[in-house]
mmCIF file of C-alpha atoms in Angstrom:
data_model
loop_
_atom_site.group_PDB
_atom_site.id
_atom_site.type_symbol
_atom_site.label_atom_id
_atom_site.label_comp_id
_atom_site.label_asym_id
_atom_site.label_seq_id
_atom_site.Cartn_x
_atom_site.Cartn_y
_atom_site.Cartn_z
ATOM 1 C CA MET A 225 96.861 -35.620 162.380
ATOM 2 C CA ASN A 226 96.387 -37.527 158.735
ATOM 3 C CA GLN A 227 98.111 -35.908 155.943
ATOM 4 C CA ALA A 228 96.452 -35.902 152.287
ATOM 5 C CA ALA A 229 98.410 -37.318 149.357
ATOM 6 C CA ALA A 230 99.102 -34.544 147.036
ATOM 7 C CA SER A 231 96.702 -34.338 144.360
ATOM 8 C CA PRO A 232 96.746 -36.080 140.638
ATOM 9 C CA ALA A 233 96.629 -32.545 139.252
ATOM 10 C CA VAL A 234 99.375 -31.455 141.024
ATOM 11 C CA THR A 235 101.471 -34.959 140.867
ATOM 12 C CA PHE A 236 100.876 -34.940 136.787
ATOM 13 C CA LEU A 237 102.234 -30.916 136.969
ATOM 14 C CA LEU A 238 105.473 -32.119 138.935
ATOM 15 C CA PHE A 239 105.717 -34.982 136.852
ATOM 16 C CA THR A 240 105.778 -33.371 133.709
ATOM 17 C CA VAL A 241 108.402 -30.562 135.059
ATOM 18 C CA ALA A 242 110.784 -33.501 136.226
ATOM 19 C CA SER A 243 110.437 -34.802 132.783
ATOM 20 C CA PHE A 244 110.800 -31.712 131.154
ATOM 21 C CA LEU A 245 113.980 -31.187 132.701
ATOM 22 C CA MET A 246 115.214 -34.737 132.109
ATOM 23 C CA LEU A 247 115.303 -34.548 129.108
ATOM 24 C CA ARG A 248 116.323 -31.015 128.295
ATOM 25 C CA TYR A 249 119.765 -32.039 130.975
ATOM 26 C CA ALA A 250 119.779 -35.206 128.436
ATOM 27 C CA LEU A 251 119.706 -33.271 125.190
ATOM 28 C CA ARG A 252 122.665 -30.578 126.465
ATOM 29 C CA THR A 253 124.390 -33.755 127.739
ATOM 30 C CA PHE A 254 123.927 -35.434 125.184
ATOM 31 C CA ALA A 255 125.203 -32.722 122.125
ATOM 32 C CA GLN A 256 127.911 -30.684 124.227
ATOM 33 C CA ASN A 257 129.581 -33.906 125.134
ATOM 34 C CA ASP A 258 129.346 -35.722 121.219
ATOM 35 C CA ARG A 259 127.715 -38.726 122.800
ATOM 36 C CA ALA A 260 124.531 -38.095 120.565
ATOM 37 C CA ARG A 261 124.610 -41.809 119.060
ATOM 38 C CA TYR A 262 123.324 -42.673 122.701
ATOM 39 C CA ALA A 263 120.569 -40.844 122.730
ATOM 40 C CA ALA A 264 117.947 -43.537 121.746
ATOM 41 C CA PRO A 265 119.347 -46.396 123.609
ATOM 42 C CA VAL A 266 119.588 -44.142 126.881
ATOM 43 C CA MET A 267 116.050 -42.189 125.716
ATOM 44 C CA ILE A 268 114.781 -45.777 125.490
ATOM 45 C CA PHE A 269 115.441 -46.944 128.910
ATOM 46 C CA VAL A 270 114.147 -43.897 130.181
ATOM 47 C CA GLY A 271 111.115 -43.957 128.598
ATOM 48 C CA VAL A 272 110.145 -47.125 130.161
ATOM 49 C CA VAL A 273 110.753 -46.210 133.562
ATOM 50 C CA SER A 274 109.156 -42.684 133.343
ATOM 51 C CA GLY A 275 106.353 -45.086 132.010
ATOM 52 C CA THR A 276 106.336 -47.086 134.696
ATOM 53 C CA LEU A 277 106.468 -44.353 137.296
ATOM 54 C CA PHE A 278 103.265 -42.707 135.355
ATOM 55 C CA PHE A 279 101.271 -45.410 135.607
ATOM 56 C CA ARG A 280 102.352 -46.076 139.389
ATOM 57 C CA MET A 281 101.330 -43.058 140.214
ATOM 58 C CA GLN A 282 98.027 -43.325 138.727
ATOM 59 C CA LEU A 283 98.088 -40.574 136.017
ATOM 60 C CA GLY A 284 96.293 -42.339 133.323
ATOM 61 C CA GLN A 285 94.354 -39.869 133.800
ATOM 62 C CA TYR A 286 96.577 -36.997 132.229
ATOM 63 C CA TYR A 287 98.128 -39.468 129.258
ATOM 64 C CA ILE A 288 96.808 -37.714 126.754
ATOM 65 C CA TRP A 289 97.734 -34.252 128.517
ATOM 66 C CA PHE A 290 101.574 -35.951 128.772
ATOM 67 C CA LEU A 291 101.856 -36.723 125.264
ATOM 68 C CA MET A 292 100.764 -33.511 123.873
ATOM 69 C CA ILE A 293 102.903 -31.372 127.010
ATOM 70 C CA ILE A 294 106.380 -33.008 125.592
ATOM 71 C CA ALA A 295 105.678 -33.723 122.094
ATOM 72 C CA LEU A 296 105.070 -29.191 122.191
ATOM 73 C CA ILE A 297 108.337 -29.006 123.391
ATOM 74 C CA ILE A 298 109.714 -31.211 120.985
ATOM 75 C CA PHE A 299 108.245 -29.677 118.088
ATOM 76 C CA SER A 300 110.081 -26.159 120.164
ATOM 77 C CA TRP A 301 112.787 -27.978 120.308
ATOM 78 C CA HIS A 302 113.176 -29.298 116.424
ATOM 79 C CA ALA A 303 112.423 -26.339 115.132
ATOM 80 C CA LYS A 304 115.021 -24.079 117.305
ATOM 81 C CA SER A 305 117.698 -26.446 116.769
ATOM 82 C CA ARG A 306 116.946 -25.754 112.765
ATOM 83 C CA LEU A 307 119.819 -23.969 111.385
ATOM 84 C CA ASP A 308 120.622 -23.415 107.702
ATOM 85 C CA ASP A 309 124.521 -24.326 106.474
ATOM 86 C CA LYS A 310 125.175 -20.469 106.417
ATOM 87 C CA LYS A 311 124.263 -20.081 109.788
ATOM 88 C CA ILE A 312 126.420 -23.658 111.033
ATOM 89 C CA LEU A 313 129.523 -22.387 109.523
ATOM 90 C CA GLU A 314 129.644 -18.756 111.023
ATOM 91 C CA LEU A 315 128.707 -20.293 114.836
ATOM 92 C CA ALA A 316 131.491 -22.992 114.355
ATOM 93 C CA GLY A 317 133.442 -19.461 112.396
ATOM 94 C CA LYS A 318 134.435 -20.962 109.547
ATOM 95 C CA THR A 319 133.012 -19.322 106.616
ATOM 96 C CA GLU A 320 134.411 -19.159 103.579
ATOM 97 C CA ALA A 321 134.018 -16.377 101.346
ATOM 98 C CA PRO A 322 131.098 -15.942 99.229
ATOM 99 C CA LYS A 323 131.173 -17.486 95.829
ATOM 100 C CA LYS A 324 129.101 -15.369 93.031
ATOM 101 C CA THR A 325 125.827 -17.334 94.422
ATOM 102 C CA GLY A 326 125.973 -15.189 97.760
ATOM 103 C CA ARG A 327 126.527 -18.642 99.541
ATOM 104 C CA PRO A 328 129.202 -19.602 101.986
ATOM 105 C CA THR A 329 131.259 -23.003 99.792
ATOM 106 C CA MET A 330 131.460 -25.933 101.427
ATOM 107 C CA ALA A 331 134.311 -27.311 100.266
ATOM 108 C CA ASN A 332 136.209 -29.913 102.377
ATOM 109 C CA LYS A 333 139.886 -28.333 102.603
ATOM 110 C CA ASP A 334 138.826 -26.685 105.285
ATOM 111 C CA GLY A 335 136.478 -29.372 107.159
ATOM 112 C CA THR A 336 133.608 -26.696 106.463
ATOM 113 C CA SER A 337 131.128 -29.839 105.116
ATOM 114 C CA ASP A 338 132.271 -32.107 108.134
ATOM 115 C CA ILE A 339 130.595 -29.290 110.654
ATOM 116 C CA VAL A 340 127.806 -28.905 108.343
ATOM 117 C CA GLN A 341 127.027 -33.147 108.762
ATOM 118 C CA HIS A 342 128.524 -33.549 111.852
ATOM 119 C CA TYR A 343 125.904 -30.787 113.412
ATOM 120 C CA THR A 344 122.879 -32.167 110.751
ATOM 121 C CA MET A 345 123.713 -35.854 112.375
ATOM 122 C CA THR A 346 123.358 -34.812 116.034
ATOM 123 C CA ARG A 347 119.796 -33.196 115.520
ATOM 124 C CA ARG A 348 118.997 -36.459 113.512
ATOM 125 C CA LEU A 349 120.305 -38.364 116.425
ATOM 126 C CA LEU A 350 118.827 -36.166 119.584
ATOM 127 C CA SER A 351 115.786 -36.279 117.883
ATOM 128 C CA PHE A 352 115.461 -39.735 117.027
ATOM 129 C CA GLY A 353 116.244 -40.450 120.744
ATOM 130 C CA LEU A 354 113.526 -38.199 121.674
ATOM 131 C CA VAL A 355 111.470 -39.437 119.198
ATOM 132 C CA SER A 356 112.215 -43.417 121.289
ATOM 133 C CA TYR A 357 111.564 -41.816 124.553
ATOM 134 C CA ILE A 358 107.727 -41.152 123.195
ATOM 135 C CA ALA A 359 107.535 -44.406 122.111
ATOM 136 C CA ALA A 360 109.191 -46.496 124.838
ATOM 137 C CA PHE A 361 107.094 -44.758 127.262
ATOM 138 C CA SER A 362 103.434 -44.529 125.625
ATOM 139 C CA GLY A 363 104.269 -48.864 124.623
ATOM 140 C CA THR A 364 105.246 -49.085 128.724
ATOM 141 C CA PHE A 365 101.927 -47.399 129.904
ATOM 142 C CA TYR A 366 99.978 -48.732 127.414
ATOM 143 C CA TYR A 367 101.161 -53.009 128.219
ATOM 144 C CA LEU A 368 101.153 -52.139 132.152
ATOM 145 C CA PHE A 369 97.209 -50.245 131.648
ATOM 146 C CA THR A 370 96.466 -53.319 129.523
ATOM 147 C CA ALA A 371 97.558 -55.828 131.839
ATOM 148 C CA ALA A 372 96.141 -53.951 134.829
ATOM 149 C CA ASN A 373 92.332 -54.133 133.707
#
């Protein structure tokens, strides 16, 4: 009996789910282990591998759909990860008594401004890593696609 290969649509959906899970794991790992500075180089490598697999699986007809889904995931993460300084300090457990302005103080003596700066820099580095993934994926797929034609 002849086994039929999975349809391209099912393969695309599985590839997209695997990519989402990988991106989610990478973000969590880089953020929790304080390794956000390695996000971009690793995500570039992963993007090249993903773009190559995408091309080899002959999923080119779903390229725009993949980019839209991954972009929506990235925009969603970026919006959810945006916190104001007060919320960051509350989560860190380091809020001082508010001044007359009603805003928490950002004194350097107890490191609170360092917490806000560290969070902001981590978020920027992770965002850059995600954008690097998309750029590497797109560049690799485009190169392989045009070289084959």
